[in-house]
Tab-separated table of C-alpha atoms and ligand atoms in Angstrom:
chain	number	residue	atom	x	y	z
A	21	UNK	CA	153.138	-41.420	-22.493
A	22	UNK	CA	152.900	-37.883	-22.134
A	23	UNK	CA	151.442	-36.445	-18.801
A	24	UNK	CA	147.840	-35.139	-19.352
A	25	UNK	CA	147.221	-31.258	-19.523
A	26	UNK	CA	146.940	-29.648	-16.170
A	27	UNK	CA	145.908	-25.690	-16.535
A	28	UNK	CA	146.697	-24.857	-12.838
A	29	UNK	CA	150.308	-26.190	-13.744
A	30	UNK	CA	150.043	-24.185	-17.158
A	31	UNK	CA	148.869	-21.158	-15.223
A	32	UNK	CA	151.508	-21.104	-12.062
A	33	UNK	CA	154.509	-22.267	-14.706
A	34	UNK	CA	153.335	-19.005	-16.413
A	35	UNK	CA	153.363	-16.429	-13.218
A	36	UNK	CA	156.319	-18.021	-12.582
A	37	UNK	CA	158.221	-17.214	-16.016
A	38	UNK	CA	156.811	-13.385	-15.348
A	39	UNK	CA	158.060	-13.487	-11.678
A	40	UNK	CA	161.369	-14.486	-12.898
A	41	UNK	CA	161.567	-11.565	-15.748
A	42	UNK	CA	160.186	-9.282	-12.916
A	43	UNK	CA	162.202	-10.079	-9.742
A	44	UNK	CA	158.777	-10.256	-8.320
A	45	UNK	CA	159.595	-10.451	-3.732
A	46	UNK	CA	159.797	-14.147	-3.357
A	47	UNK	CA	156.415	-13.325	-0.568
A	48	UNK	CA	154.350	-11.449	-3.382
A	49	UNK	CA	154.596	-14.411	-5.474
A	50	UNK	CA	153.888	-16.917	-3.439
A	51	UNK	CA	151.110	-15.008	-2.445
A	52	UNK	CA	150.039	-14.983	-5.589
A	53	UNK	CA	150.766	-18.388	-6.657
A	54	UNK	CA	147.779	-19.708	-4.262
A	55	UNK	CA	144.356	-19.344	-4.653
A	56	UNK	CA	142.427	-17.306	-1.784
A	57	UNK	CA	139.189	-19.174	-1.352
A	58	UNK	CA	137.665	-22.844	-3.270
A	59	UNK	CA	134.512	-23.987	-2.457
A	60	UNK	CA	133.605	-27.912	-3.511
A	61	UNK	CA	129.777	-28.721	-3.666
A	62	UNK	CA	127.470	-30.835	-4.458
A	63	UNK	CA	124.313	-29.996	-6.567
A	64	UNK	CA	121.716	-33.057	-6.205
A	65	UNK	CA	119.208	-32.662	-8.879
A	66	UNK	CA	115.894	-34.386	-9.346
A	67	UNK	CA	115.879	-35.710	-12.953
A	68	UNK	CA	112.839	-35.835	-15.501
A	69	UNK	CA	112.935	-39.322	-15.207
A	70	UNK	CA	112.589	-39.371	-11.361
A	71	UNK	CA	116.571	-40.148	-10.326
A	72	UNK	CA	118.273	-37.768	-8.216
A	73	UNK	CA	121.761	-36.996	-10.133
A	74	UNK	CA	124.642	-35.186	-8.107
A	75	UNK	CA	126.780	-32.626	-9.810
A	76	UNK	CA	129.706	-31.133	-8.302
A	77	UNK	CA	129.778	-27.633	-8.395
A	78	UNK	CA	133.093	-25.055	-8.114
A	79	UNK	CA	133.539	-21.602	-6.976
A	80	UNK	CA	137.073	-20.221	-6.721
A	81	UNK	CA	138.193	-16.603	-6.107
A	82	UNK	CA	142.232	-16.640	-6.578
A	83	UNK	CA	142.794	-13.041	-5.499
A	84	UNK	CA	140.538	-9.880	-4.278
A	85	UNK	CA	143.179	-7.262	-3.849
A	86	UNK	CA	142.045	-5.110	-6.744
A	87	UNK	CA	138.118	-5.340	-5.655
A	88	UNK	CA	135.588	-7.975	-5.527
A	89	UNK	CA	136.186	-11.607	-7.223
A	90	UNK	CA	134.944	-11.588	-10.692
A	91	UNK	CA	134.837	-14.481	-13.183
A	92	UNK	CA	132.266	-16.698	-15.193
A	93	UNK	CA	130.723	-20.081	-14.777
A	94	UNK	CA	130.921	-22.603	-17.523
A	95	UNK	CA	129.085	-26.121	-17.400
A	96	UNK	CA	131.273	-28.787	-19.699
A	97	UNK	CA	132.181	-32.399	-19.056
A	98	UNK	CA	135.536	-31.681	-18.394
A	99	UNK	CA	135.249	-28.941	-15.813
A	100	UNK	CA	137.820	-29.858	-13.459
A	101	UNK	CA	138.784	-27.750	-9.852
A	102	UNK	CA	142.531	-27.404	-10.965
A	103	UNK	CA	140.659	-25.674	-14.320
A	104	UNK	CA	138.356	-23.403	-12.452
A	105	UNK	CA	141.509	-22.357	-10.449
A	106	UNK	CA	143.772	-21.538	-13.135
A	107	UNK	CA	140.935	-19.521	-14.842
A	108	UNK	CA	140.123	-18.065	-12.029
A	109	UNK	CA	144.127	-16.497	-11.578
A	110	UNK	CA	143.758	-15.706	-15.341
A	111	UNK	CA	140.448	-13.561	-14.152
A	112	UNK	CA	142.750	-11.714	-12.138
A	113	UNK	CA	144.934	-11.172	-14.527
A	114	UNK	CA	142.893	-10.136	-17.238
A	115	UNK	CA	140.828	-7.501	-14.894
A	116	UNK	CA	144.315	-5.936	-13.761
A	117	UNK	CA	145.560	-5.829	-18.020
A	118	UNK	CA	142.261	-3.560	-18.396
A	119	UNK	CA	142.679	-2.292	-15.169
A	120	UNK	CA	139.182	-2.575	-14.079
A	121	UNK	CA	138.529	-2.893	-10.325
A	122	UNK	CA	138.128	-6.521	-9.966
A	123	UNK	CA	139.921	-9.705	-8.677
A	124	UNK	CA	139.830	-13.112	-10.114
A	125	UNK	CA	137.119	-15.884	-9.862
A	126	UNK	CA	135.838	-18.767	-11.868
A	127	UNK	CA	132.936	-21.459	-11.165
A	128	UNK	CA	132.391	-24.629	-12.758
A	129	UNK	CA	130.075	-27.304	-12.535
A	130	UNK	CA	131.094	-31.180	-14.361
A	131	UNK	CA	127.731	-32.136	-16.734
A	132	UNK	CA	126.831	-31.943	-20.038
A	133	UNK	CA	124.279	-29.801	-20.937
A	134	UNK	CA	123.422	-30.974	-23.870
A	135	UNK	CA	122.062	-34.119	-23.225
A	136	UNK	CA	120.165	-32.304	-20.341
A	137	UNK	CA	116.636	-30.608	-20.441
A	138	UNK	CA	116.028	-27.214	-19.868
A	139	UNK	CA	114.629	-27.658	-16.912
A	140	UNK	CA	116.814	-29.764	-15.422
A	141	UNK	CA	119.866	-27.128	-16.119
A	142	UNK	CA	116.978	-24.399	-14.464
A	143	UNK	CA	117.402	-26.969	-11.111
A	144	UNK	CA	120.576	-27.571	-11.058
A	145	UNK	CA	121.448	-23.827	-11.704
A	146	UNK	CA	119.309	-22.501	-8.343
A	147	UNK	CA	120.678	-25.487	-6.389
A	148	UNK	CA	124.293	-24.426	-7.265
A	149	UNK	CA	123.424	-20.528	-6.717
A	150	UNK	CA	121.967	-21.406	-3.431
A	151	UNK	CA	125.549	-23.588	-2.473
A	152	UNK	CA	128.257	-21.020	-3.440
A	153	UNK	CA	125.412	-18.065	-2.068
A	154	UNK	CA	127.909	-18.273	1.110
A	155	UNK	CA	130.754	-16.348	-1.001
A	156	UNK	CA	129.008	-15.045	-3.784
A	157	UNK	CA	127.008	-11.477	-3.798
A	158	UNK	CA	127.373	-7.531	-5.334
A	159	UNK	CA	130.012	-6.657	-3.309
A	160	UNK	CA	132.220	-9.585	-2.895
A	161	UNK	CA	132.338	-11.924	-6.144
A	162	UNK	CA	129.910	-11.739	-9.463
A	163	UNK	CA	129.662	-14.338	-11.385
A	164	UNK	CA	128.850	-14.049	-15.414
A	165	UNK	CA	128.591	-16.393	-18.349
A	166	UNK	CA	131.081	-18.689	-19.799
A	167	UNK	CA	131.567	-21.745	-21.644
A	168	UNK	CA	127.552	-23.456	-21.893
A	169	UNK	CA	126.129	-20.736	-19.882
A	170	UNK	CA	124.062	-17.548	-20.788
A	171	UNK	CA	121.582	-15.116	-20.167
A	172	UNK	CA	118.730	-17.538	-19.126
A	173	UNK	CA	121.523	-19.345	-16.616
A	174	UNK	CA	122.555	-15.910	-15.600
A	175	UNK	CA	118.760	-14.521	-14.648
A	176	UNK	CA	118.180	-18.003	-12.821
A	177	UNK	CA	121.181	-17.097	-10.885
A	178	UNK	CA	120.272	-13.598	-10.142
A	179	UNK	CA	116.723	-14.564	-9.333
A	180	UNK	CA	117.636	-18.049	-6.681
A	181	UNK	CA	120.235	-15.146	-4.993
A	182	UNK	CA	117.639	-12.932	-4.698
A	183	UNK	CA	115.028	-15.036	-3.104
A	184	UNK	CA	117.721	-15.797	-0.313
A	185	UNK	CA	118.126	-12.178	0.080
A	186	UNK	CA	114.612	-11.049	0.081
A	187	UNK	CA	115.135	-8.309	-2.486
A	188	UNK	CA	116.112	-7.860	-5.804
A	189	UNK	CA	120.111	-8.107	-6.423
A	190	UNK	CA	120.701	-7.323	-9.988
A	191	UNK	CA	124.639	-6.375	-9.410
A	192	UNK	CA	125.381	-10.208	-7.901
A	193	UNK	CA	125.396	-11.445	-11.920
A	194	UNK	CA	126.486	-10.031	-15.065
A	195	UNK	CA	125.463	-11.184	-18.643
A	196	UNK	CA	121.955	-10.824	-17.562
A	197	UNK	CA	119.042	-10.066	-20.689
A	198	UNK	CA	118.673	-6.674	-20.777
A	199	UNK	CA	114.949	-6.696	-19.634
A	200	UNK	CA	116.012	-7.574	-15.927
A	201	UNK	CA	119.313	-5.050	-15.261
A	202	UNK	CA	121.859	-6.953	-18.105
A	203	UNK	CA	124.018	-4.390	-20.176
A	204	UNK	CA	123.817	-3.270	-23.580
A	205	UNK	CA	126.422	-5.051	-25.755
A	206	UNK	CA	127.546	-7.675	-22.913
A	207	UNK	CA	126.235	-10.537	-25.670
A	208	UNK	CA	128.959	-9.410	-27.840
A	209	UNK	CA	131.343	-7.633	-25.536
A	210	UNK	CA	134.065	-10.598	-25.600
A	211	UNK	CA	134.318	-10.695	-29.610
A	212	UNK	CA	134.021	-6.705	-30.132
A	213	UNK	CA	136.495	-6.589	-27.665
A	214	UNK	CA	139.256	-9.584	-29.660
A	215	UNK	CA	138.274	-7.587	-32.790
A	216	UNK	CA	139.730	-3.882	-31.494
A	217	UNK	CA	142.891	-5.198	-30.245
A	218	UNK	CA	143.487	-7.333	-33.564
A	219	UNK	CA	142.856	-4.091	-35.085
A	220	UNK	CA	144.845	-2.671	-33.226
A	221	UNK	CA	147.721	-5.372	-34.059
A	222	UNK	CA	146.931	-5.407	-37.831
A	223	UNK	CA	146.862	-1.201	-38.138
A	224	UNK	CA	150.729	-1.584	-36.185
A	225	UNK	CA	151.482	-3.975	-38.658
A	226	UNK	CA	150.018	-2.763	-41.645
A	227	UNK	CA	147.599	-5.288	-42.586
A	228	UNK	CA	144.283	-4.140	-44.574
A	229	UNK	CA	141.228	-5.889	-43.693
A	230	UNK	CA	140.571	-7.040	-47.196
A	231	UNK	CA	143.796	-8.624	-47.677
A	232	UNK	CA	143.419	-10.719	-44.270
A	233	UNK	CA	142.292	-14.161	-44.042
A	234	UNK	CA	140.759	-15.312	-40.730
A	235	UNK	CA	140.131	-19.101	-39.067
A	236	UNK	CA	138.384	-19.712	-36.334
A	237	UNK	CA	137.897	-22.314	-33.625
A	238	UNK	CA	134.442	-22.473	-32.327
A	239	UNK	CA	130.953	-20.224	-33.398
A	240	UNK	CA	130.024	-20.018	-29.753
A	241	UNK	CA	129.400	-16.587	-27.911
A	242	UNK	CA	133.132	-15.501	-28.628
A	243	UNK	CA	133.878	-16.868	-32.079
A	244	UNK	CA	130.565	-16.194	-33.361
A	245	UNK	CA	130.490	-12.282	-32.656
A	246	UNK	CA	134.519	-12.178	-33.073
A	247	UNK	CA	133.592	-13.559	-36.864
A	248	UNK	CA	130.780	-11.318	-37.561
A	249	UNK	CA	132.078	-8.099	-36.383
A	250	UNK	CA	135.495	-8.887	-38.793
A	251	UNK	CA	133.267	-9.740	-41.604
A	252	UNK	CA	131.432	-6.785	-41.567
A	253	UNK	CA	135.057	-4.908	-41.707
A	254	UNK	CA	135.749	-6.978	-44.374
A	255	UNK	CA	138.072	-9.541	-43.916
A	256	UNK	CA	137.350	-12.911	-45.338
A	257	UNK	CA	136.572	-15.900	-42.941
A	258	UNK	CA	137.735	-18.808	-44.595
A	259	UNK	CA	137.338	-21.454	-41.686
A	260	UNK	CA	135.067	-21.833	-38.676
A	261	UNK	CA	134.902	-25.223	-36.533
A	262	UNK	CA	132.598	-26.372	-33.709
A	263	UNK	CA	131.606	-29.398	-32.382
A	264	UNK	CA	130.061	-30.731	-35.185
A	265	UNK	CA	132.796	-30.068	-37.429
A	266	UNK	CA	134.500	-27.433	-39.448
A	267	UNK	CA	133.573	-25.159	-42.636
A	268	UNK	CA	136.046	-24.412	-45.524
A	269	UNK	CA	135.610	-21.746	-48.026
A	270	UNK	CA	138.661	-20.562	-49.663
A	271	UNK	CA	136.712	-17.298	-50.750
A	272	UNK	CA	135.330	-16.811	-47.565
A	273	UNK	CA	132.168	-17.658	-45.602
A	274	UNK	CA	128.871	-15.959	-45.645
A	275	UNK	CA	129.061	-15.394	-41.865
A	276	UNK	CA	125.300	-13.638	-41.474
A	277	UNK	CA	123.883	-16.979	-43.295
A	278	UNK	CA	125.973	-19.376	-40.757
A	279	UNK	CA	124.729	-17.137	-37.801
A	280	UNK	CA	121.578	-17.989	-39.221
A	281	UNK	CA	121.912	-21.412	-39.672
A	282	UNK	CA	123.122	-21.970	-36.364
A	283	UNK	CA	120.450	-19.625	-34.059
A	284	UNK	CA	117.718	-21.891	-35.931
A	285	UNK	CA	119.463	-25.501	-35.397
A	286	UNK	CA	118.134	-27.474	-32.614
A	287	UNK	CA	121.799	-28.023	-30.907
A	288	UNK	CA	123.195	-24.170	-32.012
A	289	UNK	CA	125.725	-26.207	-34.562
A	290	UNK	CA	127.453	-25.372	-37.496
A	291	UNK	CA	126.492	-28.795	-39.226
A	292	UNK	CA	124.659	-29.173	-42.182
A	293	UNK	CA	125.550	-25.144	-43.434
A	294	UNK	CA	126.049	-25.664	-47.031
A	295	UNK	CA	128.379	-22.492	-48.275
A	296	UNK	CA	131.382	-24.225	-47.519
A	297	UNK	CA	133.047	-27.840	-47.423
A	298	UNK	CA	132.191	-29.676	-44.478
A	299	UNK	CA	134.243	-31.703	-42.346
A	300	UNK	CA	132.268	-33.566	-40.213
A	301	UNK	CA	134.310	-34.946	-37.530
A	302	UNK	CA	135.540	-32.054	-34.830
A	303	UNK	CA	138.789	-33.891	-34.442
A	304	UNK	CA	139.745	-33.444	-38.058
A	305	UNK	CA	138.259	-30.120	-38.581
A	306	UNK	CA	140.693	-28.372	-35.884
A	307	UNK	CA	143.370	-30.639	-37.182
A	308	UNK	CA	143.208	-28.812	-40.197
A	309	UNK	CA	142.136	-25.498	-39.090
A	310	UNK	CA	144.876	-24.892	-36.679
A	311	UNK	CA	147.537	-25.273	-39.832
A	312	UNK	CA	145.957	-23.490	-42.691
A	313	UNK	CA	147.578	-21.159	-44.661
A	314	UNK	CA	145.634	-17.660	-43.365
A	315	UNK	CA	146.844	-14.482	-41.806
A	316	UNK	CA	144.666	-14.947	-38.411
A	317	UNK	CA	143.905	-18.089	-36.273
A	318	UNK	CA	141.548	-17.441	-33.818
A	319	UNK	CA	141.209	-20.122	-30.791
A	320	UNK	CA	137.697	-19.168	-29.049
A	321	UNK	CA	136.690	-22.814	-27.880
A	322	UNK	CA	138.652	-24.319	-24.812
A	323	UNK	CA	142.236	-24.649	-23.643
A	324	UNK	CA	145.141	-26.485	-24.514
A	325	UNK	CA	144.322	-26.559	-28.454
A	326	UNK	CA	147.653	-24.384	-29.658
A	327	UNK	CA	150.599	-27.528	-28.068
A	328	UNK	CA	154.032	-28.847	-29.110
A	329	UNK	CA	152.097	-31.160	-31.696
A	330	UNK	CA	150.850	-28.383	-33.572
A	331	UNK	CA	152.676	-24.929	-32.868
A	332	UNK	CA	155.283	-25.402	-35.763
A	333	UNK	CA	152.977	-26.158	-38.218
A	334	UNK	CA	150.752	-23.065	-37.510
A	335	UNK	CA	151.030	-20.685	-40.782
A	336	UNK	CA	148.741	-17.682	-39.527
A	337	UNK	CA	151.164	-14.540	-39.042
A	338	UNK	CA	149.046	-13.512	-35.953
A	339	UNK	CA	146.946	-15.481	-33.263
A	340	UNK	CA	143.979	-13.921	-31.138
A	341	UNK	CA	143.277	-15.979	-28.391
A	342	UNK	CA	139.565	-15.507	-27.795
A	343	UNK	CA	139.321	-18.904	-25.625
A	344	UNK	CA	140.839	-19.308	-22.246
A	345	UNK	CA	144.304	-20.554	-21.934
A	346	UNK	CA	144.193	-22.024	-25.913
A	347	UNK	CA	148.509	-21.798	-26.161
A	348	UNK	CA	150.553	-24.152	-23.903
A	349	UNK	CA	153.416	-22.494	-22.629
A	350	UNK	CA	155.714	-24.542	-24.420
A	351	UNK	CA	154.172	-24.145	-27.893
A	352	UNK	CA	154.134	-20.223	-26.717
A	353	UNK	CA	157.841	-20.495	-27.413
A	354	UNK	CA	157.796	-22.214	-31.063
A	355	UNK	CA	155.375	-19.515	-31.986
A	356	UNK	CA	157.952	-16.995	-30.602
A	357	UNK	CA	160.728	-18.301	-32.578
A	358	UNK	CA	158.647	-18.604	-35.560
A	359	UNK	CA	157.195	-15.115	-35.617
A	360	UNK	CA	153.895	-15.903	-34.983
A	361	UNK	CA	152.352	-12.475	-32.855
A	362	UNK	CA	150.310	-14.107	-30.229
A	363	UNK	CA	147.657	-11.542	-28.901
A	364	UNK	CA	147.329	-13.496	-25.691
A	365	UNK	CA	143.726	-14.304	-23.983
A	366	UNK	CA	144.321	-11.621	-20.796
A	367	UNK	CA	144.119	-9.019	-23.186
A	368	UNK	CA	142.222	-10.331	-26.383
A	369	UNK	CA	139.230	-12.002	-24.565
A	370	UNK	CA	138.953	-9.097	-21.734
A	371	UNK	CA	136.084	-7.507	-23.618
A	372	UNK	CA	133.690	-9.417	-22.467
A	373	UNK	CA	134.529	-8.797	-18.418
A	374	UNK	CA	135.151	-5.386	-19.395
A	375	UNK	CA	131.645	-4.533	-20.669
A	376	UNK	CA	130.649	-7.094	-17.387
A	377	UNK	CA	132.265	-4.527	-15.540
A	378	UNK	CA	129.993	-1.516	-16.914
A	379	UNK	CA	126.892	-3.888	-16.500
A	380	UNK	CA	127.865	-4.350	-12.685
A	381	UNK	CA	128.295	-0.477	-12.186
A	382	UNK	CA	125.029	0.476	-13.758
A	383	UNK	CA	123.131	-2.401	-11.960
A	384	UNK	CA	124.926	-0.391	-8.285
A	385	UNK	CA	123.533	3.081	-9.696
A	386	UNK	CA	120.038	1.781	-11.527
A	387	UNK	CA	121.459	3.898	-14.456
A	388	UNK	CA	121.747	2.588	-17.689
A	389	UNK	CA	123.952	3.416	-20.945
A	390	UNK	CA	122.841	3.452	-24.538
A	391	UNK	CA	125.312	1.483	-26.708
A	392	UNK	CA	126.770	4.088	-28.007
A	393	UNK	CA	128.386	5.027	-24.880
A	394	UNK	CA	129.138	0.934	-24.210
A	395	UNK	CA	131.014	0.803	-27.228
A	396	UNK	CA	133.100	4.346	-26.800
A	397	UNK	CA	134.080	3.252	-23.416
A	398	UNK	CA	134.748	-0.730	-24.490
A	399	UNK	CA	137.160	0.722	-27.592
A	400	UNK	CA	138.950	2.979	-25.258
A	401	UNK	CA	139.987	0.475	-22.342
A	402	UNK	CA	140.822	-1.972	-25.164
A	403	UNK	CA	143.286	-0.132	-27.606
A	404	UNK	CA	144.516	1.692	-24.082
A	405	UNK	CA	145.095	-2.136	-22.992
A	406	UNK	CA	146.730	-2.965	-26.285
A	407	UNK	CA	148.957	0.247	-26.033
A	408	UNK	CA	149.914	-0.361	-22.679
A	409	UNK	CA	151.141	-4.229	-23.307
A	410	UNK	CA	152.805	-3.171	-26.522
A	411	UNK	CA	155.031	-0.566	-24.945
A	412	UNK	CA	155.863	-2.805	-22.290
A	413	UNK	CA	156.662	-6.131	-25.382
A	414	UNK	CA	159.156	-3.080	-27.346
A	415	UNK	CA	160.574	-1.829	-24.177
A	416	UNK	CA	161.257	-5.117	-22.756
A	417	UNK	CA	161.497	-7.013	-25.973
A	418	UNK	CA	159.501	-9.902	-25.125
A	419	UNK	CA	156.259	-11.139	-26.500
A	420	UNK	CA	152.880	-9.620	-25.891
A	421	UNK	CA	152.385	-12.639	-23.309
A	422	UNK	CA	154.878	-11.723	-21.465
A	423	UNK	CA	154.202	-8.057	-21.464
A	424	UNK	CA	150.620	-8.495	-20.540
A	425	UNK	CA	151.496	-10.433	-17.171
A	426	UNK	CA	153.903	-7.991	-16.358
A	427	UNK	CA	151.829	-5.249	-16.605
A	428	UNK	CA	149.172	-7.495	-14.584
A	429	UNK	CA	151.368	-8.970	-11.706
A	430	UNK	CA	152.772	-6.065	-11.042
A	431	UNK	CA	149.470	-4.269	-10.912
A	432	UNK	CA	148.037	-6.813	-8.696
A	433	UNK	CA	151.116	-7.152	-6.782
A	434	UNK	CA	151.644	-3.417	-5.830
A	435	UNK	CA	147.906	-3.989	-4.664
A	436	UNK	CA	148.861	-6.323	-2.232
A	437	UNK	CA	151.652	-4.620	-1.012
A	438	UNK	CA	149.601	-1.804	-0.338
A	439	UNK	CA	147.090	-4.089	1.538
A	440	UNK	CA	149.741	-5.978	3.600
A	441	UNK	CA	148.787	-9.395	4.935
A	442	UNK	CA	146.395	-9.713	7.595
A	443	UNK	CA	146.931	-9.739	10.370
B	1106	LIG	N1	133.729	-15.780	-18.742
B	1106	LIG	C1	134.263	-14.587	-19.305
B	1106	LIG	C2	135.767	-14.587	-19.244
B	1106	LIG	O1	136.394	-15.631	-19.170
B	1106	LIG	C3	133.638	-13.327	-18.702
B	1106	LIG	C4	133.769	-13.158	-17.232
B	1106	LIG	C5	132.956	-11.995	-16.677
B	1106	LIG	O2	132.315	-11.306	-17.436
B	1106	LIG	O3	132.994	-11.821	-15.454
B	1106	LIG	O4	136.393	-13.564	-19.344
């Protein structure tokens, strides 16, 4: 039996391959390789039905060096704390490939918020604000959305922290609605953000948008944006996959109609769109996805989907990891050997903390940007973060992975140097 899939392993295995290829000081990295602060806690919530339900609830900030911790909050069944840490290094990571003043954090809490009401996610939200309030605030770590979570969650957040404060904190959240201190464009950041660096990669490579065929995994927040903003350059979306199931359309998906279908179904599911075949069972419908014969896969669901069991049968020429953590180290290395350009998740997903980033900063100056301006200044840190990781993957002739962490650690490292270790 193979050992189950451990993303703090995944994570440190991964510093430690960049460490390696850097001759990183044997103290730096084991700085590094540890996590500066988790906090475990329990989030009793009284039910509809009467019954007091405990959650447990994560924050962890892996590193602070560059600034304050920053890093989302997802709710999912399978939040575990060795997950929260490992995204929460990958947070630092991806802030230092940008190079945006931020260290690393993620939160977590283990539910499913599906089969929970709205106002029981409303209660367990404040209770878990007011728990992680200790380390949490506009100058020390900002939470934002991630996987289940959104602007609602977000504003619920900002508004519990703000009672315990006794003023208004808009800065100690990002991904807020844009009525209450939330940026321009933050809805969309993360896909806008996987689009200009794969156009970036396709312009180096010469590949027009109208000869490009695109899968994705998962229509949530990432993959729905990432899909709409490429169909409206014009390539052709030929696959898309949730939960429910997976959509097939050889000549390409009417991606405005399935953004439609899915804002007005009850669970926000692809299921039941009809301009496409349907597979109906999620299993089978990323079986197939992951292996089709396109130009682009796009993981934007969860980790661990791109493994040994599937890496050599993957046909796309280029993958865009929009997810967290979708390619297992190992199957990182059959995709090397094969070809396959993997634009890795540190630099493809960072649009979404990026524009996070100019959220927080107009929230600290009560100035805010059209989205004109949001979109100028999201393109420009993106193609300069492409740029920057594709001089360092020709110079050093390693893959894009590789070049991203080694423009990250050693950011983050010379940070700490600086610093010194107190006391
Ligand atoms: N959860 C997102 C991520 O994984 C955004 C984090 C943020 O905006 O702080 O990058």
């Amino acid at each position: 039996m193979s050992t189950p899939f451990n993303p703090w392993e995944m994570a440190c295995q991964q510093l430690d391959l960049v460490a390696n290829k850097l001759s990183l000081d044997p103290n730096l990295h084991a700085k590094l390789r540890h996590c500066k602060r988790a906090l475990i806690v329990s989030v009793p919530v009284i039910m509809d039905n009467g019954e007091i339900r405990v959650f447990e609830g994560y924050r962890v900030q892996h590193n602070v060096d560059r600034g304050p911790a920053k890093g989302g909050i997802r709710y999912h069944p399978d939040v575990t704390l060795d997950e929260v840490k490992a995204m929460a290094m990958w947070m630092t990571w991806k802030c230092a490939v940008v190079n945006i003043p931020y260290g690393g954090a993620k939160g977590g809490v283990v539910c499913d918020p599906a089969n929970m009401s709205e106002r029981e996610i409303e209660k367990m939200t404040r209770r878990l604000t007011s728990e992680i309030a200790i380390i949490i605030g506009p100058d020390k770590d900002i939470p934002a959305p991630d996987v289940n979570t959104n602007p609602q969650v977000m504003s619920w957040i900002m508004d519990t922290y703000s009672m315990g404060v006794g003023y208004s904190a808009p800065g100690v959240v990002t991904g807020k609605p844009v009525e209450m201190g939330g940026s321009l464009g933050r809805h969309t950041a993360t896909g806008r953000g996987a689009m200009l660096v794969l156009q970036e990669a396709m312009q180096h490579r010469g590949m027009k948008p109208q000869d490009t065929r695109v899968a994705i995994q998962g229509f949530g927040n990432v993959g729905g944006s990432f899909a709409r903003f490429l169909h409206e350059w014009g390539c052709r979306i030929v696959a898309v996959t949730d939960v429910s199931g997976g959509i097939f359309n050889s000549s390409g998906i009417d991606i405005p109609a399935l953004q439609t279908h899915v804002a007005n179904h009850p669970h926000r599911l692809i299921a039941g769109f009809e301009g496409g075949d349907f597979v109906g069972s999620a299993e089978a419908a990323n079986r197939e996805l992951m292996t089709l014969d396109v130009d682009v896969l796009a993981p934007c669901a969860l980790a661990n989907q791109i493994t040994t069991d599937n890496a050599a049968a993957i046909k796309a020429k280029i993958v865009v990891e929009g997810a967290n953590g979708p390619t297992t180290p190992d199957a990182d290395i059959i995709l090397n050997e094969r070809g396959v350009w993997v634009l890795p998740d540190i630099l493809a997903n960072a649009g979404g903390v990026t524009v996070s980033y100019f959220e927080w900063v107009q929230d600290l100056q009560s100035i805010f940007w059209d989205e004109d301006r949001i979109d100028h200044e999201l393109t420009k840190i993106m193609k300069r973060g492409f740029r920057d990781v594709l001089a360092i993957a020709e110079q050093e002739k390693c893959p894009m992975r590789m070049a991203a962490y080694m423009l990250a650690v050693n950011r983050v490292a010379t940070a700490v140097k600086w610093r010194g270790v107190y006391p």
